[in-house]
Short mmCIF file of C-alpha atoms in Angstrom, two decimals:
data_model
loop_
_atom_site.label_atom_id
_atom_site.label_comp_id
_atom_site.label_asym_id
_atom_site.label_seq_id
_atom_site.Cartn_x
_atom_site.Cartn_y
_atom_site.Cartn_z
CA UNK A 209 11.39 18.10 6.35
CA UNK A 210 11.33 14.67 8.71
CA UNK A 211 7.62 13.75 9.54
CA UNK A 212 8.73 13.76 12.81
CA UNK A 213 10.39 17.55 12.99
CA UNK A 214 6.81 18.19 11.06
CA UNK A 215 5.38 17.19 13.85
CA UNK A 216 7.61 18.74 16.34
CA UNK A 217 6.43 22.05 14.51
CA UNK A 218 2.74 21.31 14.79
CA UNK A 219 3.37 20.98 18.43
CA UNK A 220 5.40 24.03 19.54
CA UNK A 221 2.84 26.18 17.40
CA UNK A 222 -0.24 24.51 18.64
CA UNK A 223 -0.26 22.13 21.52
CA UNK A 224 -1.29 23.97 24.20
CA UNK A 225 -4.46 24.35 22.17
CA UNK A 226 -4.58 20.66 20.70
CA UNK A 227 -4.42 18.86 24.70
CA UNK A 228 -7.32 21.64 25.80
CA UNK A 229 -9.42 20.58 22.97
CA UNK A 230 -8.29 16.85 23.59
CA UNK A 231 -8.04 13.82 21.59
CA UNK A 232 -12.02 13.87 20.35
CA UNK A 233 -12.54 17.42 19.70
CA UNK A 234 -8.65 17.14 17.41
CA UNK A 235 -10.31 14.17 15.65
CA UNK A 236 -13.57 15.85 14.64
CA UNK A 237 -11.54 18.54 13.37
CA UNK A 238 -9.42 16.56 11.38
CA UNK A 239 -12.36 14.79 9.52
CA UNK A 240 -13.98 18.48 8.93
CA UNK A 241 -10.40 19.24 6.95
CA UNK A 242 -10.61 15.60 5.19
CA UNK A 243 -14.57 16.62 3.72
CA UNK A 244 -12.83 19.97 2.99
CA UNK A 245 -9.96 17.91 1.40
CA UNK A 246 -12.39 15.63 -0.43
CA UNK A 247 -14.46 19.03 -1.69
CA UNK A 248 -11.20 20.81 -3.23
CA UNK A 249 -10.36 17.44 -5.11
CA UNK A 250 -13.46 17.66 -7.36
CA UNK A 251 -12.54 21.52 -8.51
CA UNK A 252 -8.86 22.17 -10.44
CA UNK A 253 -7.46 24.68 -8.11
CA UNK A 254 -4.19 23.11 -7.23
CA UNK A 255 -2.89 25.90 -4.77
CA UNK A 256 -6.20 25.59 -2.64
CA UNK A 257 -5.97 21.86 -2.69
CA UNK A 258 -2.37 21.98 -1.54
CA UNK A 259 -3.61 23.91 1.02
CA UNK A 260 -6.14 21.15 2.07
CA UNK A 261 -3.30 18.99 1.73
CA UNK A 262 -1.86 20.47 4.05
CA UNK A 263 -4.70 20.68 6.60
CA UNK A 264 -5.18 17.41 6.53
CA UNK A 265 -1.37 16.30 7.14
CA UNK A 266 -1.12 19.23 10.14
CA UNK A 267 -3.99 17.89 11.63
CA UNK A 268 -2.85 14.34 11.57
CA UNK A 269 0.02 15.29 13.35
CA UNK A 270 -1.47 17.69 16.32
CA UNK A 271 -3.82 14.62 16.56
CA UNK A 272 -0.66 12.23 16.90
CA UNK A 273 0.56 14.95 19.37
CA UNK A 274 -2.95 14.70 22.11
CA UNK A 275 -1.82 10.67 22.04
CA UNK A 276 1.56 10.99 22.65
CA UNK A 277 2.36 9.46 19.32
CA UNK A 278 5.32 9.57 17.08
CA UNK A 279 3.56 9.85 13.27
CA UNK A 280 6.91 9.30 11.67
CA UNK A 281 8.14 6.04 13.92
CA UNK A 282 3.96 4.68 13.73
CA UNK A 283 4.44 5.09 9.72
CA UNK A 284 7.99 3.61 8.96
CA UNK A 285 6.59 0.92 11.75
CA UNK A 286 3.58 -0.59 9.17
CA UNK A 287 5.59 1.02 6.14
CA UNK A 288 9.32 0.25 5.90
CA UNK A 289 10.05 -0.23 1.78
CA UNK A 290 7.68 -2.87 1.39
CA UNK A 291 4.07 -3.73 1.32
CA UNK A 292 3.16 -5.08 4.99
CA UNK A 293 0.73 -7.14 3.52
CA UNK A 294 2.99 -8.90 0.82
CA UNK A 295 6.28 -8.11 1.76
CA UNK A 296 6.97 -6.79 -1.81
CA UNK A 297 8.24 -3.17 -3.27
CA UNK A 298 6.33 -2.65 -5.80
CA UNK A 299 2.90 -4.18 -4.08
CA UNK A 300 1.86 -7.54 -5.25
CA UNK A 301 -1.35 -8.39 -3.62
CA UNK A 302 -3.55 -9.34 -5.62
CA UNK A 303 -6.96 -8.35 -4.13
CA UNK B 135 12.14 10.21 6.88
CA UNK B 136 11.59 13.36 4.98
CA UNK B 137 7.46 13.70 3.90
CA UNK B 138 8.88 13.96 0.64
CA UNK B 139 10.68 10.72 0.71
CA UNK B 140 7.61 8.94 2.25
CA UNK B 141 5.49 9.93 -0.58
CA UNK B 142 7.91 8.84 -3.04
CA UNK B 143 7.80 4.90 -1.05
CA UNK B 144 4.17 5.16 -1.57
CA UNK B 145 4.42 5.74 -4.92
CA UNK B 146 7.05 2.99 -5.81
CA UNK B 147 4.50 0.54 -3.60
CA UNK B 148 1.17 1.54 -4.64
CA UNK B 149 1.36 3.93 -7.43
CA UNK B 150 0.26 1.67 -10.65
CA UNK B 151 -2.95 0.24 -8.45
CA UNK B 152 -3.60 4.09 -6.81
CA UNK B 153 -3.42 5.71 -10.22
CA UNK B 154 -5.88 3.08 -11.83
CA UNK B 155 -8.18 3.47 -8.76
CA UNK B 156 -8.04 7.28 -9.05
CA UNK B 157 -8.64 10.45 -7.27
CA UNK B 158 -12.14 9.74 -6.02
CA UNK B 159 -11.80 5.78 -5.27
CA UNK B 160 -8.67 7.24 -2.84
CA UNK B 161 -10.28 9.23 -1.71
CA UNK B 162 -12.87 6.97 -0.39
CA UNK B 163 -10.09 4.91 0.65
CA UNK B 164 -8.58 7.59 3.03
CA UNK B 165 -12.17 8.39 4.17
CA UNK B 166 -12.14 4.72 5.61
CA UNK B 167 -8.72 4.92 6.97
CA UNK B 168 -9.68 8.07 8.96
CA UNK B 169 -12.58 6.13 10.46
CA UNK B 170 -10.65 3.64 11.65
CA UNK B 171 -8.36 5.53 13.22
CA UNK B 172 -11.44 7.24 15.12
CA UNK B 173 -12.71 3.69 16.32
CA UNK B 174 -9.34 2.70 17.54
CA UNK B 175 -9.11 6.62 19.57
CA UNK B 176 -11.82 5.06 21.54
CA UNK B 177 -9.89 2.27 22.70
CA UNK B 178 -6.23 1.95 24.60
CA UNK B 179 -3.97 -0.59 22.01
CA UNK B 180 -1.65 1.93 21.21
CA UNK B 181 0.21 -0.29 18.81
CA UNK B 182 -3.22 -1.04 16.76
CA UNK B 183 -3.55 2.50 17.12
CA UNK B 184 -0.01 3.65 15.32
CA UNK B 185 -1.07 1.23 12.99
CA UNK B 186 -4.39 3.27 11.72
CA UNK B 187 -2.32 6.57 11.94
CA UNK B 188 0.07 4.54 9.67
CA UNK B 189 -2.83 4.05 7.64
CA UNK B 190 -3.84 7.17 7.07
CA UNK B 191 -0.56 9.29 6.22
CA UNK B 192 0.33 6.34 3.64
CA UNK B 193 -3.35 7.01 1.96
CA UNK B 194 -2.89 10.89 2.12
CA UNK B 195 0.30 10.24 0.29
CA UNK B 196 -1.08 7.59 -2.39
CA UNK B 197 -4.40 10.72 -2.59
CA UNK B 198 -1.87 13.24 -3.32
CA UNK B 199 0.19 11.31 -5.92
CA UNK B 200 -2.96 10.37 -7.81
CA UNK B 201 -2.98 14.09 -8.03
CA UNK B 202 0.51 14.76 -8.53
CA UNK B 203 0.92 17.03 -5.48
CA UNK B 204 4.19 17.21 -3.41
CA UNK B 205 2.69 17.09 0.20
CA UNK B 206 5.91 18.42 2.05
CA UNK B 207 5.66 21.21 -0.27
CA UNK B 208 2.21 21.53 -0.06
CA UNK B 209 2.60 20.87 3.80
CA UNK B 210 5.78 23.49 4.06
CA UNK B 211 3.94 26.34 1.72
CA UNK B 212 1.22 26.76 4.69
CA UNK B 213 2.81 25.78 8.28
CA UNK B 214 6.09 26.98 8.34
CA UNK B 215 7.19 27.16 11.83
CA UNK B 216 4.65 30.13 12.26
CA UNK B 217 1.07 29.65 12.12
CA UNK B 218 -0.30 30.83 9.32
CA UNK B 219 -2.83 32.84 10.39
CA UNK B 220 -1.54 35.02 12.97
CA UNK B 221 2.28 34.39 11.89
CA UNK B 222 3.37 33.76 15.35
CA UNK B 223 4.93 30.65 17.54
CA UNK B 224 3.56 29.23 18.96
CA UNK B 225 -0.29 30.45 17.71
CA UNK B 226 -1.34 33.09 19.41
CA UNK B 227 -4.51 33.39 17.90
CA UNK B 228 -7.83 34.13 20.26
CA UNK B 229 -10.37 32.18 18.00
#
């Protein structure tokens, strides 16, 4: 699926809810389903962590949605192929 | 872009320097990104803004191939076009 149709999902199934609990109230949310995200990855159960996964991506995007933002078109924007830093594909930075 | 195919970019980028980093030090790296993205919520540069949500779907893709986990699959297996907790759409649920 398109990061953007992704997003189109989150935001028929949940965007009446996301803009009533506003840009602040999504964020704190989404860093409750990072920690969450961050306490799966030190166990081995892979279908709860790709459930986290998951949280953490659908939040993203209903946050994206309270700002009027397009996740897929802000991603390709800084990531297009290449490293925006060094212009190369694989990365070559060297920091 | 399909999430898969994004994921896949990431890893032809920033695979060889994610995988020697690991799980936990992208973790932390995501962590960071996620922060940012909060500081630059307060403000009103949209385009500095796109950039940290940029940020922070590239490192969720770089966390989950250090783990080997197909986020549109992972992403797919929980929100597909109902919500997953009261199956409808959009949500109906009264939580």
């Amino acid at each position: 699926m398109e990061i953007h149709d992704f997003q189109d999902m989150m935001k028929r199934l949940y965007f009446k809810r996301d803009s009533e609990r506003g840009v602040n109230g999504t964020f704190k949310w989404l860093v409750d389903e990072v920690a969450e995200l961050g306490e799966e990855l030190k166990g081995s159960d892979r279908a709860a962590t790709e459930k986290e996964f998951a949280d953490v991506i659908a939040w993203l995007a209903s946050l994206a949605n309270t700002r009027g933002i397009d996740l897929e078109k802000a991603a390709l924007g800084k990531y297009n192929y290449k490293c925006p830093r060094c212009q190369s594909s694989p990365c070559q930075c060297t920091f």
